[in-house]
Amino acid sequence: MDKQKKNILLIICDQLSAQALPAWGNSFAKTPNINSIVESGVRFNNTFTTCPLCQPARASFWTGLYPHQTGVMSNGRQHYVPNLSETIPTLGETFAAGGYKTVHFGKQHDAGSLRGFDLAPITEREIKNVSAVFPINYDSREDLNTSEQTIKFLNNYSDKAPYFTVADMNNPHDICNWIGKFQHNNKLVKTDCELPPLPKNLYRDDKDFKKLPLPIQYICCAHTRQAQIAEWDEEKIRYYLLAYHHYLTRVDDEIGKILTAVRQRYDKNNTLIVLMADHGDSMCGRWMATKHTSFYDETVRVPFVFSGPEIYGKNRSVKGLVSLLDLFPTLCDYAGIKSNIQTEGKSLMPWLAYKSTDFPHKFVVSQWHTEWGFTIEPGRMIRTEKYKYTHYLEENGEELYNLVTDPGELKNLADNPDYESVLKEHRNFLENYVSATKDPYFNLEWNAEKRWRKHKPGYRNHRGTAAPQQ
Ligand code: ZN
């Protein structure tokens, strides 16, 4: 083993909000294994994904580029998604060229951006004694296979080259399947377990709802899962949260098995462990389910934790704004891989290796285009330390939230004269970003049929199907 080079184990969860974890203030979650990574390392408290949707987010962090630069702007189906261009360098091929054994287990959904990793076949493992309260699908069954394969690799790998291994887990994404089972008026399967409390930002004032950008007002019409929860009551919302925590604990169990395998290796002290998620989950804030179109913190703010040699401090948190675009340059910097590759991210080593106090980014950006192409709702988010500004092309919809006084993002201040200068400042940030990254945003076109913009405001007034179900 080359003493200079450290192994890297990157653990990714799908649909895991930062706020779902104890380190971010959730006292209901049971995640002892994730906690052990947090307690032994450094976490970036304010990390944002570039898109709250699997495939665009993944193609983005595997390349360090925004979705408009990778061309991977949706999950596909009716919306064309090109395979990542061969001319765009990927994290996998950069590490393979840098002398690493690069292997990937589990969820891909990458549009070609995992190029450079040896990809393991994805299969399912049978899970016995599944409770009817928490039905499972391929998400949970594949995760068992992913942890098994990762552990097998860790138990057997003895080559000279350092490894860069990815354990790419699906859960807590199985919550999407859970909604399907209990959609509309389908009866809950109940349990005696303690239910999580309702979120503080469950309800939004009707007057404020009408001031929201149209793509936000009508997420229920564009998104199957949001349509399926329109008729729910508070009890079902609490069961959703209970199930979400269940799938989170499931993935934490698998992560625990992987950590045990790492810690049993002779080179355990020479291994960096990174934990992150592609995007979050609405966790029922503002009566919302899963993720779609919006840029609220539940869905765009994700965990980002580093633990291992040369990471300074234990259980330390860094407040400054960070983007998942930073993953690529940070890992290259950590591993001493020099390259001329241009990414939109920044190395976070000054914050990981010692206590740099300035902020990594003045603002971070997230994008939305469409999930499946049935409605097209281009939008951009500018997140600064105190504020969040969003813009949607459809009728120039805007949101502005003061995150200090309104962390639940319930009061849109975009038309409040007291915030005119803040609004202007954030519009300028958006324009600066658009020109610096050559984002064609302002020239894109939105597309949503009138029938998806007509019911009484409020997700709970939605009835029937949504655009993707037509
Ligand atoms: Zn609707």
Short mmCIF file of C-alpha atoms and ligand atoms in Angstrom, two decimals:
data_model
loop_
_atom_site.label_atom_id
_atom_site.label_comp_id
_atom_site.label_asym_id
_atom_site.label_seq_id
_atom_site.Cartn_x
_atom_site.Cartn_y
_atom_site.Cartn_z
CA MET A 1 0.00 0.00 0.00
CA ASP A 2 1.26 3.43 -1.01
CA LYS A 3 1.63 5.26 2.32
CA GLN A 4 0.97 8.67 0.80
CA LYS A 5 -2.37 7.74 -0.69
CA LYS A 6 -5.45 7.30 1.46
CA ASN A 7 -8.34 4.98 0.70
CA ILE A 8 -11.69 6.64 0.22
CA LEU A 9 -15.07 5.15 1.09
CA LEU A 10 -17.94 7.31 -0.14
CA ILE A 11 -21.37 6.43 1.26
CA ILE A 12 -24.35 7.99 -0.51
CA CYS A 13 -27.98 7.88 0.64
CA ASP A 14 -30.88 8.70 -1.65
CA GLN A 15 -33.42 11.27 -0.45
CA LEU A 16 -31.83 11.95 2.94
CA SER A 17 -32.41 15.47 4.29
CA ALA A 18 -29.77 16.95 6.56
CA GLN A 19 -32.49 17.80 9.08
CA ALA A 20 -33.49 14.13 9.32
CA LEU A 21 -30.29 13.37 11.23
CA PRO A 22 -29.58 13.86 14.94
CA ALA A 23 -26.52 16.00 14.15
CA TRP A 24 -28.87 18.45 12.44
CA GLY A 25 -31.29 18.49 15.36
CA ASN A 26 -33.65 15.54 14.80
CA SER A 27 -34.20 13.80 18.12
CA PHE A 28 -36.53 11.15 16.68
CA ALA A 29 -34.08 9.49 14.23
CA LYS A 30 -32.23 6.33 15.23
CA THR A 31 -29.01 6.39 13.23
CA PRO A 32 -26.18 5.19 15.50
CA ASN A 33 -23.91 4.29 12.59
CA ILE A 34 -24.26 7.56 10.71
CA ASN A 35 -23.81 9.29 14.09
CA SER A 36 -20.50 7.50 14.55
CA ILE A 37 -19.20 9.00 11.29
CA VAL A 38 -20.43 12.44 12.34
CA GLU A 39 -18.90 12.16 15.83
CA SER A 40 -15.49 11.19 14.50
CA GLY A 41 -15.32 13.85 11.78
CA VAL A 42 -16.25 17.20 10.31
CA ARG A 43 -19.68 18.02 8.88
CA PHE A 44 -20.65 20.86 6.60
CA ASN A 45 -23.82 22.10 8.20
CA ASN A 46 -25.11 23.99 5.16
CA THR A 47 -24.56 21.82 2.10
CA PHE A 48 -26.83 22.07 -0.92
CA THR A 49 -27.52 19.87 -3.89
CA THR A 50 -27.55 21.40 -7.37
CA CYS A 51 -30.93 19.80 -8.12
CA PRO A 52 -33.50 18.11 -5.87
CA LEU A 53 -33.81 15.12 -8.22
CA CYS A 54 -31.72 11.94 -8.49
CA GLN A 55 -30.27 11.83 -11.98
CA PRO A 56 -29.41 15.53 -12.48
CA ALA A 57 -27.97 15.74 -8.95
CA ARG A 58 -25.81 12.66 -9.49
CA ALA A 59 -24.47 13.64 -12.92
CA SER A 60 -23.66 16.99 -11.33
CA PHE A 61 -21.62 15.81 -8.35
CA TRP A 62 -19.80 13.11 -10.34
CA THR A 63 -18.51 15.86 -12.65
CA GLY A 64 -18.47 19.00 -10.46
CA LEU A 65 -20.69 20.75 -13.02
CA TYR A 66 -24.23 22.17 -12.91
CA PRO A 67 -27.04 20.22 -14.62
CA HIS A 68 -27.15 22.71 -17.53
CA GLN A 69 -23.45 21.97 -18.11
CA THR A 70 -23.76 18.17 -17.97
CA GLY A 71 -26.95 18.28 -20.07
CA VAL A 72 -28.56 15.89 -17.56
CA MET A 73 -31.47 18.04 -16.42
CA SER A 74 -34.21 15.49 -15.61
CA ASN A 75 -34.94 11.85 -14.91
CA GLY A 76 -35.99 11.36 -18.55
CA ARG A 77 -39.08 9.54 -19.91
CA GLN A 78 -40.73 12.31 -22.03
CA HIS A 79 -37.81 14.70 -21.54
CA TYR A 80 -34.68 13.87 -23.51
CA VAL A 81 -31.60 13.17 -21.40
CA PRO A 82 -28.32 12.74 -23.28
CA ASN A 83 -25.62 10.40 -22.02
CA LEU A 84 -22.84 12.46 -20.44
CA SER A 85 -20.45 13.70 -23.14
CA GLU A 86 -17.14 11.78 -23.37
CA THR A 87 -15.38 15.15 -23.29
CA ILE A 88 -16.55 15.88 -19.72
CA PRO A 89 -14.12 14.45 -17.15
CA THR A 90 -15.64 12.41 -14.31
CA LEU A 91 -14.55 11.84 -10.74
CA GLY A 92 -14.20 8.09 -11.37
CA GLU A 93 -11.88 8.37 -14.35
CA THR A 94 -9.84 11.10 -12.64
CA PHE A 95 -9.18 8.82 -9.67
CA ALA A 96 -8.55 5.78 -11.89
CA ALA A 97 -5.94 7.84 -13.79
CA GLY A 98 -4.55 8.95 -10.41
CA GLY A 99 -3.69 5.36 -9.45
CA TYR A 100 -6.80 4.42 -7.50
CA LYS A 101 -8.81 1.22 -7.68
CA THR A 102 -12.23 2.74 -8.36
CA VAL A 103 -15.26 0.56 -7.61
CA HIS A 104 -18.93 1.40 -7.28
CA PHE A 105 -21.69 -0.64 -5.64
CA GLY A 106 -25.41 0.08 -5.71
CA LYS A 107 -27.57 2.81 -7.17
CA GLN A 108 -26.32 4.30 -10.43
CA HIS A 109 -28.94 6.52 -12.15
CA ASP A 110 -26.02 8.53 -13.50
CA ALA A 111 -26.53 9.05 -17.28
CA GLY A 112 -22.95 7.89 -17.86
CA SER A 113 -21.32 10.05 -15.17
CA LEU A 114 -20.00 7.04 -13.23
CA ARG A 115 -17.51 6.50 -16.06
CA GLY A 116 -14.18 5.42 -14.55
CA PHE A 117 -15.69 3.26 -11.80
CA ASP A 118 -15.97 -0.51 -12.08
CA LEU A 119 -19.74 -0.87 -11.77
CA ALA A 120 -21.06 -3.85 -9.84
CA PRO A 121 -24.25 -5.53 -11.08
CA ILE A 122 -27.35 -4.43 -9.19
CA THR A 123 -29.46 -7.26 -7.82
CA GLU A 124 -31.96 -7.66 -5.02
CA ARG A 125 -31.72 -9.74 -1.85
CA GLU A 126 -34.76 -11.25 -0.24
CA ILE A 127 -35.90 -9.63 3.00
CA LYS A 128 -37.97 -11.83 5.28
CA ASN A 129 -40.56 -10.83 7.89
CA VAL A 130 -41.50 -7.50 6.35
CA SER A 131 -44.02 -5.59 8.48
CA ALA A 132 -47.19 -4.46 6.68
CA VAL A 133 -46.70 -1.09 8.41
CA PHE A 134 -43.51 -0.52 6.41
CA PRO A 135 -43.82 -2.28 3.03
CA ILE A 136 -40.60 -2.42 1.00
CA ASN A 137 -39.71 -2.58 -2.67
CA TYR A 138 -36.51 -2.88 -4.70
CA ASP A 139 -35.00 0.09 -2.82
CA SER A 140 -34.58 -1.85 0.42
CA ARG A 141 -33.85 -5.18 -1.27
CA GLU A 142 -31.06 -3.72 -3.44
CA ASP A 143 -29.51 -2.00 -0.44
CA LEU A 144 -28.90 -5.39 1.15
CA ASN A 145 -27.05 -6.44 -1.97
CA THR A 146 -25.08 -3.17 -2.07
CA SER A 147 -23.83 -3.57 1.50
CA GLU A 148 -23.02 -7.27 0.92
CA GLN A 149 -20.98 -6.47 -2.21
CA THR A 150 -19.19 -3.55 -0.54
CA ILE A 151 -18.29 -5.71 2.47
CA LYS A 152 -17.07 -8.51 0.24
CA PHE A 153 -14.79 -6.04 -1.53
CA LEU A 154 -13.49 -4.61 1.76
CA ASN A 155 -12.85 -8.10 3.15
CA ASN A 156 -10.87 -9.21 0.11
CA TYR A 157 -9.13 -6.21 -1.40
CA SER A 158 -5.37 -6.40 -0.93
CA ASP A 159 -3.85 -4.79 -4.03
CA LYS A 160 -1.16 -2.14 -3.76
CA ALA A 161 -3.29 0.65 -5.18
CA PRO A 162 -5.46 2.59 -2.71
CA TYR A 163 -9.18 2.11 -3.20
CA PHE A 164 -11.94 4.61 -3.91
CA THR A 165 -15.12 2.68 -3.16
CA VAL A 166 -18.66 3.98 -3.40
CA ALA A 167 -21.54 2.39 -1.46
CA ASP A 168 -24.50 4.01 -3.20
CA MET A 169 -27.60 3.26 -1.10
CA ASN A 170 -31.26 3.73 -2.08
CA ASN A 171 -32.85 4.35 1.31
CA PRO A 172 -34.65 6.24 2.75
CA HIS A 173 -36.00 6.48 -0.84
CA ASP A 174 -38.38 3.56 -0.15
CA ILE A 175 -40.72 6.22 1.33
CA CYS A 176 -41.89 6.88 -2.27
CA ASN A 177 -43.23 3.31 -2.46
CA TRP A 178 -44.82 3.74 0.99
CA ILE A 179 -46.90 6.69 -0.25
CA GLY A 180 -48.08 4.63 -3.20
CA LYS A 181 -49.37 1.93 -0.84
CA PHE A 182 -51.24 4.41 1.36
CA GLN A 183 -52.17 6.93 -1.34
CA HIS A 184 -55.43 8.91 -1.27
CA ASN A 185 -57.89 7.19 1.08
CA ASN A 186 -56.12 3.82 1.30
CA LYS A 187 -56.27 2.62 4.90
CA LEU A 188 -53.16 2.82 7.08
CA VAL A 189 -51.73 -0.29 8.67
CA LYS A 190 -51.30 0.89 12.25
CA THR A 191 -48.72 0.19 14.93
CA ASP A 192 -48.25 0.91 18.63
CA CYS A 193 -44.89 2.61 17.96
CA GLU A 194 -44.52 6.19 19.09
CA LEU A 195 -45.29 8.49 16.13
CA PRO A 196 -43.01 11.43 15.29
CA PRO A 197 -44.42 14.91 15.95
CA LEU A 198 -45.97 16.93 13.13
CA PRO A 199 -43.51 19.34 11.51
CA LYS A 200 -43.73 22.93 12.79
CA ASN A 201 -44.13 24.17 9.23
CA LEU A 202 -46.91 21.74 8.21
CA TYR A 203 -49.45 24.48 7.47
CA ARG A 204 -49.06 27.49 5.25
CA ASP A 205 -51.43 30.45 5.31
CA ASP A 206 -53.85 30.45 2.32
CA LYS A 207 -53.20 34.16 1.70
CA ASP A 208 -49.48 33.44 1.44
CA PHE A 209 -50.11 30.44 -0.79
CA LYS A 210 -51.57 32.65 -3.53
CA LYS A 211 -48.38 34.73 -3.54
CA LEU A 212 -46.22 31.75 -4.49
CA PRO A 213 -44.82 31.08 -7.98
CA LEU A 214 -47.30 28.99 -10.00
CA PRO A 215 -45.00 25.93 -10.26
CA ILE A 216 -44.99 25.85 -6.43
CA GLN A 217 -48.74 26.42 -6.09
CA TYR A 218 -49.41 23.47 -8.37
CA ILE A 219 -46.75 20.91 -7.45
CA CYS A 220 -49.69 18.60 -6.70
CA CYS A 221 -50.70 18.78 -10.37
CA ALA A 222 -47.18 18.08 -11.66
CA HIS A 223 -46.12 15.40 -9.21
CA THR A 224 -47.78 12.04 -8.61
CA ARG A 225 -46.70 11.68 -4.97
CA GLN A 226 -47.89 15.17 -4.04
CA ALA A 227 -51.29 14.41 -5.63
CA GLN A 228 -51.49 11.16 -3.66
CA ILE A 229 -51.28 12.90 -0.26
CA ALA A 230 -53.88 15.65 -0.93
CA GLU A 231 -56.66 13.90 1.01
CA TRP A 232 -54.53 12.74 3.92
CA ASP A 233 -55.11 13.77 7.53
CA GLU A 234 -52.56 14.60 10.24
CA GLU A 235 -52.35 10.98 11.36
CA LYS A 236 -51.26 9.88 7.90
CA ILE A 237 -48.67 12.66 7.86
CA ARG A 238 -47.25 11.31 11.13
CA TYR A 239 -47.18 7.78 9.71
CA TYR A 240 -45.33 9.10 6.64
CA LEU A 241 -42.70 10.52 8.98
CA LEU A 242 -42.61 7.27 10.98
CA ALA A 243 -42.05 5.30 7.76
CA TYR A 244 -39.40 7.76 6.58
CA HIS A 245 -37.51 7.22 9.84
CA HIS A 246 -37.95 3.46 9.44
CA TYR A 247 -36.30 3.45 5.99
CA LEU A 248 -33.60 5.75 7.38
CA THR A 249 -32.84 3.25 10.16
CA ARG A 250 -32.79 0.45 7.56
CA VAL A 251 -30.04 2.21 5.61
CA ASP A 252 -28.22 3.09 8.83
CA ASP A 253 -28.12 -0.66 9.67
CA GLU A 254 -26.53 -1.41 6.28
CA ILE A 255 -24.03 1.43 6.75
CA GLY A 256 -23.15 -0.06 10.14
CA LYS A 257 -22.23 -3.39 8.52
CA ILE A 258 -20.02 -1.58 5.99
CA LEU A 259 -18.30 0.46 8.74
CA THR A 260 -17.54 -2.74 10.65
CA ALA A 261 -15.84 -4.15 7.55
CA VAL A 262 -13.75 -0.98 7.10
CA ARG A 263 -12.76 -0.95 10.76
CA GLN A 264 -11.63 -4.57 10.60
CA ARG A 265 -9.16 -3.84 7.80
CA TYR A 266 -5.43 -3.44 8.51
CA ASP A 267 -5.50 -0.02 6.77
CA LYS A 268 -8.52 1.36 8.66
CA ASN A 269 -6.49 4.34 9.89
CA ASN A 270 -5.57 5.24 6.34
CA THR A 271 -9.13 5.54 5.08
CA LEU A 272 -11.32 8.60 4.55
CA ILE A 273 -15.05 8.04 5.01
CA VAL A 274 -17.43 10.51 3.35
CA LEU A 275 -21.20 10.48 3.87
CA MET A 276 -23.66 12.47 1.74
CA ALA A 277 -27.01 12.34 -0.04
CA ASP A 278 -28.07 13.31 -3.57
CA HIS A 279 -31.02 15.40 -2.27
CA GLY A 280 -33.45 15.45 0.62
CA ASP A 281 -37.13 14.77 1.28
CA SER A 282 -39.89 17.28 2.03
CA MET A 283 -40.60 15.52 5.36
CA CYS A 284 -44.14 16.96 5.18
CA GLY A 285 -43.04 20.58 5.58
CA ARG A 286 -45.84 22.71 4.02
CA TRP A 287 -47.88 19.48 3.49
CA MET A 288 -45.36 18.29 0.91
CA ALA A 289 -44.12 14.79 0.05
CA THR A 290 -40.82 13.51 -1.37
CA LYS A 291 -39.21 16.11 -3.67
CA HIS A 292 -40.22 18.05 -6.75
CA THR A 293 -39.80 21.55 -8.24
CA SER A 294 -39.35 23.41 -4.94
CA PHE A 295 -36.08 24.46 -3.30
CA TYR A 296 -37.06 24.36 0.38
CA ASP A 297 -34.27 23.34 2.75
CA GLU A 298 -35.83 19.93 3.44
CA THR A 299 -35.18 18.86 -0.16
CA VAL A 300 -32.01 20.74 -1.12
CA ARG A 301 -29.99 20.72 2.11
CA VAL A 302 -28.13 17.45 2.55
CA PRO A 303 -25.68 15.86 4.99
CA PHE A 304 -21.99 16.12 4.01
CA VAL A 305 -19.56 14.53 6.48
CA PHE A 306 -15.83 13.69 6.29
CA SER A 307 -14.04 11.44 8.78
CA GLY A 308 -10.52 10.07 8.58
CA PRO A 309 -6.82 10.93 8.53
CA GLU A 310 -5.95 14.62 8.14
CA ILE A 311 -9.51 15.68 8.93
CA TYR A 312 -9.15 18.19 11.75
CA GLY A 313 -11.32 17.79 14.82
CA LYS A 314 -14.03 15.46 16.05
CA ASN A 315 -17.76 16.14 15.89
CA ARG A 316 -16.95 19.54 14.42
CA SER A 317 -19.38 21.45 12.24
CA VAL A 318 -18.61 24.07 9.60
CA LYS A 319 -21.34 26.67 9.11
CA GLY A 320 -20.42 28.19 5.75
CA LEU A 321 -22.37 27.45 2.57
CA VAL A 322 -21.17 24.45 0.58
CA SER A 323 -22.35 22.75 -2.61
CA LEU A 324 -22.13 19.12 -3.69
CA LEU A 325 -20.16 20.60 -6.61
CA ASP A 326 -17.34 20.80 -4.07
CA LEU A 327 -17.06 17.01 -3.75
CA PHE A 328 -14.92 16.57 -6.90
CA PRO A 329 -12.23 19.24 -6.20
CA THR A 330 -12.16 18.37 -2.48
CA LEU A 331 -11.48 14.66 -3.04
CA CYS A 332 -8.82 15.41 -5.68
CA ASP A 333 -7.14 17.85 -3.31
CA TYR A 334 -7.34 15.33 -0.44
CA ALA A 335 -5.80 12.57 -2.53
CA GLY A 336 -3.14 14.85 -4.01
CA ILE A 337 -4.44 14.30 -7.54
CA LYS A 338 -3.37 17.28 -9.59
CA SER A 339 -5.38 17.96 -12.69
CA ASN A 340 -6.38 20.83 -14.92
CA ILE A 341 -10.02 19.82 -14.75
CA GLN A 342 -12.34 22.79 -14.42
CA THR A 343 -15.26 22.26 -12.07
CA GLU A 344 -17.73 24.73 -10.59
CA GLY A 345 -16.81 23.57 -7.08
CA LYS A 346 -14.11 24.50 -4.62
CA SER A 347 -11.78 22.35 -2.54
CA LEU A 348 -12.99 22.24 1.06
CA MET A 349 -9.63 21.07 2.40
CA PRO A 350 -8.95 24.43 4.15
CA TRP A 351 -12.07 23.76 6.24
CA LEU A 352 -11.36 20.04 6.68
CA ALA A 353 -7.66 20.05 7.40
CA TYR A 354 -7.65 23.14 9.62
CA LYS A 355 -10.09 25.69 10.93
CA SER A 356 -10.49 28.16 8.12
CA THR A 357 -13.09 30.69 9.28
CA ASP A 358 -14.07 32.49 6.10
CA PHE A 359 -16.96 31.14 4.08
CA PRO A 360 -16.45 28.67 1.23
CA HIS A 361 -19.16 30.33 -0.92
CA LYS A 362 -21.03 33.64 -0.79
CA PHE A 363 -24.05 31.86 -2.28
CA VAL A 364 -24.93 28.44 -3.67
CA VAL A 365 -27.23 27.60 -6.56
CA SER A 366 -29.74 24.86 -7.24
CA GLN A 367 -31.68 24.19 -10.43
CA TRP A 368 -34.98 22.65 -11.47
CA HIS A 369 -36.21 21.79 -14.96
CA THR A 370 -38.62 18.83 -14.97
CA GLU A 371 -38.86 15.34 -13.55
CA TRP A 372 -40.38 13.39 -16.46
CA GLY A 373 -41.19 16.11 -19.00
CA PHE A 374 -44.97 16.27 -18.47
CA THR A 375 -44.68 19.81 -17.16
CA ILE A 376 -41.54 21.93 -17.69
CA GLU A 377 -40.93 24.44 -14.90
CA PRO A 378 -37.43 25.90 -15.06
CA GLY A 379 -36.38 27.51 -11.78
CA ARG A 380 -33.23 28.60 -9.94
CA MET A 381 -32.42 29.00 -6.27
CA ILE A 382 -29.87 31.40 -4.79
CA ARG A 383 -29.12 30.51 -1.16
CA THR A 384 -27.12 33.02 0.87
CA GLU A 385 -26.28 32.79 4.53
CA LYS A 386 -29.48 34.52 5.70
CA TYR A 387 -31.83 34.36 2.74
CA LYS A 388 -33.20 32.11 0.07
CA TYR A 389 -34.27 33.56 -3.27
CA THR A 390 -35.97 31.50 -5.97
CA HIS A 391 -37.04 32.42 -9.48
CA TYR A 392 -39.29 30.47 -11.85
CA LEU A 393 -39.66 31.41 -15.52
CA GLU A 394 -43.41 30.83 -15.52
CA GLU A 395 -44.83 34.35 -15.04
CA ASN A 396 -41.54 35.38 -13.36
CA GLY A 397 -42.51 33.80 -10.03
CA GLU A 398 -40.26 34.70 -7.12
CA GLU A 399 -39.80 33.70 -3.49
CA LEU A 400 -37.67 35.32 -0.82
CA TYR A 401 -37.34 33.84 2.66
CA ASN A 402 -35.59 35.27 5.69
CA LEU A 403 -34.11 32.08 7.11
CA VAL A 404 -33.19 33.71 10.42
CA THR A 405 -36.74 34.76 11.33
CA ASP A 406 -38.54 32.12 9.23
CA PRO A 407 -36.50 28.88 9.09
CA GLY A 408 -39.62 26.95 8.03
CA GLU A 409 -39.84 29.06 4.84
CA LEU A 410 -43.51 29.93 5.22
CA LYS A 411 -43.55 33.70 4.55
CA ASN A 412 -42.68 34.75 1.02
CA LEU A 413 -41.18 38.24 1.26
CA ALA A 414 -40.68 38.81 -2.47
CA ASP A 415 -43.40 41.51 -2.56
CA ASN A 416 -42.58 43.01 0.85
CA PRO A 417 -41.23 46.57 0.33
CA ASP A 418 -39.03 46.26 3.43
CA TYR A 419 -37.00 43.63 1.60
CA GLU A 420 -36.66 45.43 -1.72
CA SER A 421 -32.90 45.88 -1.45
CA VAL A 422 -32.38 42.27 -0.36
CA LEU A 423 -34.50 41.13 -3.32
CA LYS A 424 -32.47 43.26 -5.74
CA GLU A 425 -29.22 41.95 -4.31
CA HIS A 426 -30.34 38.35 -4.82
CA ARG A 427 -31.63 39.04 -8.34
CA ASN A 428 -28.12 40.34 -9.05
CA PHE A 429 -26.57 37.17 -7.63
CA LEU A 430 -28.76 35.15 -10.00
CA GLU A 431 -27.71 37.27 -12.98
CA ASN A 432 -24.03 37.04 -11.99
CA TYR A 433 -24.26 33.28 -11.68
CA VAL A 434 -26.11 32.96 -15.03
CA SER A 435 -23.43 34.90 -16.86
CA ALA A 436 -20.47 33.29 -15.02
CA THR A 437 -21.65 29.74 -15.78
CA LYS A 438 -23.25 30.47 -19.18
CA ASP A 439 -26.54 29.10 -17.88
CA PRO A 440 -29.17 29.52 -20.66
CA TYR A 441 -31.81 29.81 -17.92
CA PHE A 442 -33.51 33.05 -19.02
CA ASN A 443 -33.90 31.70 -22.56
CA LEU A 444 -35.46 28.39 -21.54
CA GLU A 445 -39.18 27.80 -22.01
CA TRP A 446 -41.70 26.66 -19.46
CA ASN A 447 -44.59 24.42 -20.42
CA ALA A 448 -47.59 23.57 -18.26
CA GLU A 449 -51.08 23.05 -19.66
CA LYS A 450 -53.85 25.23 -18.20
CA ARG A 451 -55.66 22.21 -16.76
CA TRP A 452 -52.71 21.78 -14.36
CA ARG A 453 -53.10 25.35 -13.10
CA LYS A 454 -56.73 25.70 -12.21
CA HIS A 455 -57.92 24.26 -8.90
CA LYS A 456 -58.41 26.30 -5.72
CA PRO A 457 -54.99 27.15 -4.22
CA GLY A 458 -53.63 24.62 -1.72
CA TYR A 459 -52.27 21.12 -2.19
CA ARG A 460 -55.16 19.74 -0.16
CA ASN A 461 -57.62 20.98 -2.78
CA HIS A 462 -56.11 18.74 -5.42
CA ARG A 463 -58.25 15.78 -6.53
CA GLY A 464 -57.50 12.97 -8.92
CA THR A 465 -54.39 12.38 -10.95
CA ALA A 466 -51.37 14.51 -11.79
CA ALA A 467 -49.74 15.25 -15.18
CA PRO A 468 -47.39 12.20 -15.23
CA GLN A 469 -50.38 9.86 -14.70
CA GLN A 470 -52.25 11.10 -17.80
ZN ZN B 1 -53.06 20.14 -7.92
#
